[in-house]
Amino acid sequence: MSAPTFLPEHFINRELSWLEFNARVLEEAQDASNPLLERAKFLGIFASNLDEFFMVRVAGLREQAFGALPPQDPPTDGLSPLSQLQRIAFRVRQLVEQQYECWTASVRPALAAEGVRIHVEADLTPAQRKNLDKFFRQRAFPVLTPMAIDPSHPSPRFHNRGLYLAATLRRTHGIGPGRMFAVVQLPQVLPRYVPIDPESLTDFIRLEEVVAGRLPELFGGYQIVNVGAFRITRDQDVDLLDEEGDDMLRAIEGRLRARQRSEAVRLEVSADMPPELLSLLVEEEQLKRGADGGYNEVYPVNGPLDMTGLFELIGQVERPDLRDDPFAAKVEPELREDADLFASIAKRDFLLHHPFDSFRPVVDFVQRAARDPDVLAIKQTLYRTSGDSPIVSALIEAAENGKHVTALVELKARFDEANNISWARRLEQAGVHVVFGFMDLKTHCKLALVVRQEGKKTRRYAHLGTGNYNPTTARIYTDLGLFTADKVMTEDVAAVFNFLTGYSQDHAWQRLVVAPQDLHRRTLELIDEQTQRAAAGKPARIFAKLNALVDRPTIEALYRASGAGVPIDLVVRGVCSLRPGLSGLSENIRVRSIVDRFLEHSRLFVFGEGEDQRVYLSSADWMPRNFERRVEVMFPVEAPELKRRIVEEIIPAQLRDNQRARELSADGGYSRVSAAAGQVAIRSQHVLLGQTPVEAVPGPAPPGSTAPVPAAKPSERKSKPGRKQGEQKSLSHGKHKADRNGSDKSRDKNPDKTGKRGSRAAK
C-alpha cells in the first residue's frame, strides 16, 4: 500500500472546529427536554466560552494577521490568519443570533410561565419602582462613578469584559460643556439581576435597566439625550514570561498587570447604541470595522449584553424542579472515611470515575497523610484548584506537622495565575517547599505522592489523574483517577517529581509515559503498532477519548491506521481537526462528541483487543502544546478488574449514547445521534449515574459500527437514586467563571456558586 498524500483539505480548521463545539453547547440551551434553569445555564456557558475564545484564540490570530506574528502551531488546513478571522466573525454572528433568539423566544418566556419573570422598567408598578428607587439610593448610587469624556476628562481605560452604559448629555444648567459624552461602569459588587421584591425571588430586572432609568441622578445639571450599553473584550493571550528572570513569581505578577492594558479584540454594543458614541469607542480602542479585508470587530446585540450574568440569576432562583435531578456520588467501602485508606491502597489499585465516584477519597488521601505520624513526605502538583481548597489546606497542615512537603504550583495556568500566586505565598509561609516548574514548560500532569514509613520499610502511595485537584470541578467534570501503591509505578511518579524539582532526567521510565520527552513518540508508536497488526491480518483496535485532537502527525498516523483496516473510535469533546469518513483515507474512523450535564474532561486510550489490549489514562490531549510544551503523564491501567470496568462499562456507554452524542461527518458538520425505533434511549452520563441500567447497554459496538441497541425489558429499569446529604444539588457543565469587570477567578472557577457573576465554561 503506497503512503497516502495528506492535503490541507484533509484537515478541519482548529478555530472553526472549536466554534462548532460551542454550537453544541448552545444546542443544549435550545433543547426543550433539558430542565429550564439548566437551559439558561448553557446560555451562560456558551457566552463564557465565547469570551475566552476571543481573549485567547482570536487575539492570537489578530496578532498574526495585523502584527505579522508567526503562528506557534501552523494550521493544518492552511488557512491564513485573516481568512480565519473572517470566517470566525461570520460564524460567531450566526451563533450569537441563535443564542439571543433562544433567550428571547424560548427560555425567557418559559421562565415567565414558571413564575420567574425578567422585567423592563416600563412594566413596573409604582410600588415596584419605589423598591428599585430604594435599591438605587442605598446600594447602587454610593458605588457608581459618573465619568465625563471631554478634553479635561479623557476616556477611561475600559476594563476587560466590564459592562458600561454610555450616554450623550446636554447641559441644562450649571458649569460644563453644552454637550458631552459620559460613561458609567456597572461594577461587579452590584447584582446583575436585581430582585424587584427582596422578599420574593421571582421578579427581577437587569442592573443596566435600573441605572439607565436613573442616570439624571448621577449627572445633575444635564439632560440624558440617549444611552446605550457596551462591553469590550481584550487580548488576554499575553506572554507571561517573554524573557527569563530571577523570580518567576514576580515576573508573572508584572505581566498580569499588563493584561489590563491589552488591546481590544471585540466590542459588543446594544442595538440602541447611538452612532456617534459607537464611533467614539471604535476610534478610541482602534478596533477593526470592515476596512481590513472586511473583518469587523463590532458586534451589535439585540438583547442583554453579557449573558454570563445568567449564572447569577440561576443561583438566586430557588426552584429545584427546574434543575437537573440530584445524585449521590459513590464511595467504595474500602475508601470510606472509617476505612484504613493506605491499607486498602496497599492491597490493590482503585479506579475513580468522577463525578460518579466521589472525590472525597482524593481529599482524604492528602488530609490523612498530613495527620498520619508514619507519613514522612508528600509531593503534589497543583495546576488549578478551588478557592477554598482542602487539598492546599492539608498540605499546609502537613508542613506544620513537620512533614517534608513539596508542592509544584503551576503559575502559568491561564486565568489562574493570580489564584496560584496567592496559594504559593501561603504554602511558602507555612513551610512547604514550593517550586514553579520550568520557564518554558507548563506542568499539567496531575500527581500526588505520599511516602510512608511502615516498620523497617518505606512505601510510596500515589494518585494519578486526568483532572485537577479541585473538589468543586470534580462534581461537574468527568475525570478518571488511579490510586496505587505499585512499586514500579510509584518509582516512576517519584522520578517525575525529581524531574520537576531538580531537572533529573536519567530515570528509565517503566510504566509512565512523560511529555515532553516521550509522549508524542510513544503515542505514534502505539497507533503504528495497531496499523502493523491490521496489515498482518491480526485483530486491532484504537479507542481514544479526548478533549481535543489537533496534532497533525497523530492525525496522519490515525489515517494510516484506518487505511490498514484498523477500526478507530474517537470521542472528542471539543476541537477535532481529523475528518472521518474520507474515501481512501479515514473510512474506518468514527468521531463523536458528547455534550451533557457534566463536562467530559477525561482522557482515555485503548490500543488492541483481547489479551494484547493496553489501557491508558492521561492528563494530555493530542495537541502540539501537550506533546511539546507541557509536562504531561500518560499512565497504564493494569489491574484486570479496572480494565474491565473501563472496557465493558465506560466505553460502551460512550459509544452507545444516542441522546447527547453528536457524530462528526467528513464535511466538518455534526449531527445528533438519535435512538431508532425499538432502541433503548442511552444517555451515557445517566448510565454511569445508575439512572439507566448498565445491562441495558450491550457490550462494545464494533468500532465504526452503528448496530442498533435492543430495547430494555421493563424489569431492567431502575429508579433514580436519592441525593446524599452534602452532595451538590445543581451542577453546571461549565469551566470558566467570567466576571464583568475584568478579573478572572479560578479557571476551575466554582461553577456551582452561581450567585457569583460567571461560571466555568465548557471548554
Short mmCIF file of C-alpha atoms in Angstrom, two decimals, residues 32-316:
data_model
loop_
_atom_site.label_atom_id
_atom_site.label_comp_id
_atom_site.label_asym_id
_atom_site.label_seq_id
_atom_site.Cartn_x
_atom_site.Cartn_y
_atom_site.Cartn_z
CA ALA A 32 -36.54 21.87 25.48
CA SER A 33 -36.08 18.44 27.07
CA ASN A 34 -33.45 19.90 29.42
CA PRO A 35 -34.64 21.45 32.70
CA LEU A 36 -35.33 25.14 32.27
CA LEU A 37 -32.66 26.55 34.57
CA GLU A 38 -30.13 24.18 33.01
CA ARG A 39 -31.00 25.64 29.60
CA ALA A 40 -30.32 29.12 30.98
CA LYS A 41 -27.04 27.79 32.39
CA PHE A 42 -25.96 26.55 28.95
CA LEU A 43 -26.67 30.01 27.50
CA GLY A 44 -24.28 31.41 30.09
CA ILE A 45 -21.67 28.74 29.35
CA PHE A 46 -21.90 29.50 25.64
CA ALA A 47 -21.24 33.18 26.36
CA SER A 48 -18.39 32.45 28.77
CA ASN A 49 -16.75 30.08 26.30
CA LEU A 50 -17.00 32.70 23.57
CA ASP A 51 -15.40 35.33 25.81
CA GLU A 52 -12.38 33.11 26.36
CA PHE A 53 -12.19 32.22 22.68
CA PHE A 54 -11.88 35.91 21.79
CA MET A 55 -9.45 36.67 24.62
CA VAL A 56 -7.06 33.90 23.58
CA ARG A 57 -7.62 32.37 20.16
CA VAL A 58 -8.95 35.41 18.26
CA ALA A 59 -6.39 37.62 19.98
CA GLY A 60 -3.60 35.37 18.75
CA LEU A 61 -4.92 35.30 15.18
CA ARG A 62 -5.27 39.07 15.25
CA GLU A 63 -1.59 39.45 16.13
CA GLN A 64 -0.71 37.12 13.27
CA ALA A 65 -2.94 38.91 10.76
CA PHE A 66 -2.13 42.52 11.64
CA GLY A 67 1.17 42.24 13.53
CA ALA A 68 2.95 39.73 11.28
CA LEU A 69 3.48 37.38 14.22
CA PRO A 70 4.16 33.79 13.08
CA PRO A 71 1.76 31.15 14.43
CA GLN A 72 3.02 28.90 17.21
CA ASP A 73 1.33 25.92 15.54
CA PRO A 74 0.64 26.40 11.81
CA PRO A 75 -2.96 25.48 10.92
CA THR A 76 -3.29 22.02 9.45
CA ASP A 77 -5.76 23.24 6.83
CA GLY A 78 -3.50 26.06 5.57
CA LEU A 79 -5.93 28.96 6.11
CA SER A 80 -4.32 32.38 6.53
CA PRO A 81 -4.88 34.28 9.81
CA LEU A 82 -7.10 36.88 8.12
CA SER A 83 -9.20 34.21 6.41
CA GLN A 84 -9.68 32.52 9.76
CA LEU A 85 -10.71 35.80 11.38
CA GLN A 86 -13.24 36.48 8.64
CA ARG A 87 -14.78 33.01 8.89
CA ILE A 88 -14.82 33.21 12.69
CA ALA A 89 -16.64 36.56 12.63
CA PHE A 90 -19.25 35.22 10.20
CA ARG A 91 -19.92 32.09 12.26
CA VAL A 92 -19.92 33.95 15.58
CA ARG A 93 -22.62 36.33 14.34
CA GLN A 94 -24.76 33.36 13.32
CA LEU A 95 -24.33 31.66 16.69
CA VAL A 96 -24.92 34.81 18.75
CA GLU A 97 -28.11 35.45 16.82
CA GLN A 98 -29.25 31.93 17.72
CA GLN A 99 -28.24 32.49 21.34
CA TYR A 100 -30.39 35.60 21.70
CA GLU A 101 -33.24 34.03 19.77
CA CYS A 102 -33.15 31.13 22.23
CA TRP A 103 -33.27 33.53 25.20
CA THR A 104 -35.86 35.93 23.82
CA ALA A 105 -38.25 33.50 22.16
CA SER A 106 -37.86 30.39 24.30
CA VAL A 107 -36.06 30.44 27.66
CA ARG A 108 -37.24 33.80 28.98
CA PRO A 109 -40.93 33.19 28.11
CA ALA A 110 -40.69 29.69 29.61
CA LEU A 111 -39.24 31.15 32.82
CA ALA A 112 -42.09 33.65 32.94
CA ALA A 113 -44.59 30.81 32.54
CA GLU A 114 -42.96 29.19 35.59
CA GLY A 115 -43.27 32.41 37.58
CA VAL A 116 -39.70 33.66 37.13
CA ARG A 117 -40.05 36.99 35.36
CA ILE A 118 -37.43 39.39 33.93
CA HIS A 119 -38.97 42.86 33.75
CA VAL A 120 -38.17 46.11 31.99
CA GLU A 121 -38.67 49.50 33.63
CA ALA A 122 -41.82 50.31 31.65
CA ASP A 123 -43.59 47.21 33.04
CA LEU A 124 -43.18 48.10 36.71
CA THR A 125 -45.89 49.17 39.09
CA PRO A 126 -45.41 52.27 41.27
CA ALA A 127 -44.69 50.03 44.27
CA GLN A 128 -42.04 48.13 42.34
CA ARG A 129 -40.40 51.37 41.16
CA LYS A 130 -40.31 52.52 44.76
CA ASN A 131 -38.41 49.34 45.72
CA LEU A 132 -35.89 49.95 42.96
CA ASP A 133 -35.51 53.62 43.88
CA LYS A 134 -34.58 52.47 47.37
CA PHE A 135 -32.09 49.92 45.96
CA PHE A 136 -30.54 52.59 43.76
CA ARG A 137 -30.13 55.16 46.52
CA GLN A 138 -28.89 52.77 49.19
CA ARG A 139 -26.75 50.29 47.23
CA ALA A 140 -26.05 51.47 43.70
CA PHE A 141 -25.58 55.23 43.92
CA PRO A 142 -22.78 55.12 46.55
CA VAL A 143 -20.58 52.86 44.35
CA LEU A 144 -21.36 54.18 40.86
CA THR A 145 -18.93 56.68 39.32
CA PRO A 146 -20.18 59.05 36.58
CA MET A 147 -17.32 59.72 34.13
CA ALA A 148 -17.47 62.57 31.61
CA ILE A 149 -15.41 62.34 28.43
CA ASP A 150 -14.04 65.70 27.33
CA PRO A 151 -10.58 67.30 26.94
CA SER A 152 -10.17 67.61 30.70
CA HIS A 153 -11.62 64.14 31.35
CA PRO A 154 -10.01 61.75 28.84
CA SER A 155 -11.66 58.45 28.10
CA PRO A 156 -11.04 55.96 30.92
CA ARG A 157 -9.38 52.60 30.33
CA PHE A 158 -12.36 50.30 29.98
CA HIS A 159 -11.91 47.01 31.80
CA ASN A 160 -11.84 43.68 30.04
CA ARG A 161 -15.43 42.37 29.87
CA GLY A 162 -16.67 45.21 32.03
CA LEU A 163 -20.27 46.28 31.40
CA TYR A 164 -20.74 50.01 30.76
CA LEU A 165 -23.51 52.47 29.97
CA ALA A 166 -22.61 55.23 27.52
CA ALA A 167 -24.74 58.36 27.24
CA THR A 168 -24.94 61.57 25.26
CA LEU A 169 -25.67 64.51 27.62
CA ARG A 170 -26.95 68.07 27.09
CA ARG A 171 -26.31 70.71 29.79
CA THR A 172 -29.43 72.36 31.23
CA HIS A 173 -27.76 74.47 33.94
CA GLY A 174 -24.52 74.87 35.87
CA ILE A 175 -20.97 74.51 34.55
CA GLY A 176 -19.55 72.17 31.95
CA PRO A 177 -19.70 71.75 28.18
CA GLY A 178 -23.02 72.21 26.47
CA ARG A 179 -22.89 68.69 25.04
CA MET A 180 -20.71 65.79 26.07
CA PHE A 181 -20.32 62.03 26.24
CA ALA A 182 -20.22 60.14 29.52
CA VAL A 183 -19.91 56.54 30.76
CA VAL A 184 -20.83 54.63 33.90
CA GLN A 185 -19.36 51.25 34.74
CA LEU A 186 -21.76 48.74 36.30
CA PRO A 187 -19.49 47.21 38.93
CA GLN A 188 -19.43 43.57 39.88
CA VAL A 189 -20.20 44.35 43.51
CA LEU A 190 -23.79 45.05 42.46
CA PRO A 191 -26.18 42.26 41.42
CA ARG A 192 -26.64 41.90 37.67
CA TYR A 193 -30.22 40.71 38.18
CA VAL A 194 -31.83 42.87 40.84
CA PRO A 195 -34.78 41.35 42.76
CA ILE A 196 -37.71 43.73 42.48
CA ASP A 197 -39.09 42.46 45.74
CA PRO A 198 -36.27 41.29 48.06
CA GLU A 199 -38.75 39.10 49.93
CA SER A 200 -39.73 37.11 46.84
CA LEU A 201 -37.06 35.95 44.38
CA THR A 202 -39.38 35.57 41.42
CA ASP A 203 -39.31 39.00 39.74
CA PHE A 204 -36.06 40.58 38.52
CA ILE A 205 -34.78 43.46 36.47
CA ARG A 206 -31.32 43.85 34.97
CA LEU A 207 -28.97 46.28 36.67
CA GLU A 208 -28.44 48.28 33.48
CA GLU A 209 -32.19 48.97 33.30
CA VAL A 210 -32.18 50.27 36.87
CA VAL A 211 -29.19 52.55 36.35
CA ALA A 212 -30.16 53.77 32.87
CA GLY A 213 -33.53 54.92 34.19
CA ARG A 214 -31.83 56.95 36.96
CA LEU A 215 -28.88 58.50 35.14
CA PRO A 216 -30.14 62.06 35.80
CA GLU A 217 -29.34 61.46 39.47
CA LEU A 218 -25.72 60.75 38.51
CA PHE A 219 -25.37 63.65 36.07
CA GLY A 220 -27.10 66.57 37.76
CA GLY A 221 -27.48 69.65 35.52
CA TYR A 222 -27.59 67.52 32.37
CA GLN A 223 -30.35 66.04 30.26
CA ILE A 224 -29.86 62.47 29.03
CA VAL A 225 -30.22 62.60 25.25
CA ASN A 226 -29.64 58.90 24.56
CA VAL A 227 -27.98 55.91 26.18
CA GLY A 228 -26.61 52.51 25.17
CA ALA A 229 -24.61 49.69 26.70
CA PHE A 230 -21.25 48.31 25.63
CA ARG A 231 -18.70 45.70 26.63
CA ILE A 232 -15.10 45.31 25.46
CA THR A 233 -13.15 42.05 25.26
CA ARG A 234 -9.38 42.41 25.43
CA ASP A 235 -6.40 40.33 24.38
CA GLN A 236 -5.51 38.13 27.36
CA ASP A 237 -3.04 35.99 25.45
CA VAL A 238 -0.18 37.96 26.93
CA ASP A 239 3.07 36.03 27.19
CA LEU A 240 3.52 35.79 30.92
CA LEU A 241 7.21 35.01 30.58
CA ASP A 242 8.62 36.58 27.44
CA GLU A 243 12.06 36.69 29.00
CA GLU A 244 13.80 34.84 31.79
CA GLY A 245 14.09 36.45 35.19
CA ASP A 246 15.38 35.57 38.60
CA ASP A 247 11.93 35.50 40.17
CA MET A 248 9.22 33.76 38.17
CA LEU A 249 6.53 34.73 40.65
CA ARG A 250 7.26 38.47 40.41
CA ALA A 251 7.65 38.31 36.65
CA ILE A 252 4.21 36.80 36.24
CA GLU A 253 2.67 39.34 38.61
CA GLY A 254 4.03 42.09 36.38
CA ARG A 255 2.69 40.50 33.23
CA LEU A 256 -0.74 40.08 34.80
CA ARG A 257 -0.88 43.83 35.29
CA ALA A 258 -0.05 44.24 31.60
CA ARG A 259 -3.15 42.25 30.69
CA GLN A 260 -5.37 45.06 31.94
CA ARG A 261 -3.77 47.39 29.36
CA SER A 262 -4.01 44.99 26.43
CA GLU A 263 -5.64 45.68 23.09
CA ALA A 264 -9.36 45.33 22.45
CA VAL A 265 -10.39 42.43 20.20
CA ARG A 266 -14.18 42.70 20.33
CA LEU A 267 -16.75 45.41 21.05
CA GLU A 268 -20.28 44.32 21.90
CA VAL A 269 -22.87 47.10 21.83
CA SER A 270 -26.60 47.21 22.46
CA ALA A 271 -28.72 47.64 19.39
CA ASP A 272 -29.74 51.13 20.56
CA MET A 273 -26.17 52.42 20.91
CA PRO A 274 -26.05 55.96 19.39
CA PRO A 275 -23.86 56.01 16.24
CA GLU A 276 -21.70 58.88 17.47
CA LEU A 277 -20.94 57.02 20.71
CA LEU A 278 -20.13 53.87 18.77
CA SER A 279 -17.73 55.76 16.50
CA LEU A 280 -16.03 57.27 19.54
CA LEU A 281 -15.48 53.83 21.09
CA VAL A 282 -14.22 52.29 17.84
CA GLU A 283 -11.72 55.11 17.35
CA GLU A 284 -10.62 55.14 20.98
CA GLU A 285 -9.98 51.37 21.05
CA GLN A 286 -8.57 51.19 17.49
CA LEU A 287 -10.94 48.39 16.53
CA LYS A 288 -11.28 46.93 13.04
CA ARG A 289 -14.55 47.81 11.36
CA GLY A 290 -14.56 46.31 7.90
CA ALA A 291 -11.61 48.12 6.37
CA ASP A 292 -9.14 45.28 6.85
CA GLY A 293 -10.29 42.64 4.43
CA GLY A 294 -13.89 43.04 5.60
CA TYR A 295 -13.06 41.97 9.15
CA ASN A 296 -15.37 43.69 11.64
CA GLU A 297 -14.78 43.58 15.42
CA VAL A 298 -18.02 45.36 16.36
CA TYR A 299 -20.90 43.09 17.38
CA PRO A 300 -24.32 44.72 17.84
CA VAL A 301 -26.52 42.67 20.18
CA ASN A 302 -30.29 42.67 20.18
CA GLY A 303 -30.70 41.78 23.84
CA PRO A 304 -28.91 41.98 27.20
CA LEU A 305 -25.14 42.20 26.94
CA ASP A 306 -23.06 39.64 28.80
CA MET A 307 -25.19 36.54 29.11
CA THR A 308 -22.78 35.13 31.70
CA GLY A 309 -24.94 37.12 34.12
CA LEU A 310 -27.45 34.28 33.83
CA PHE A 311 -25.29 32.26 36.25
CA GLU A 312 -26.18 34.78 38.93
CA LEU A 313 -29.88 34.62 38.10
CA ILE A 314 -29.83 30.82 38.27
CA GLY A 315 -28.20 30.99 41.67
CA GLN A 316 -30.95 33.21 43.05
#
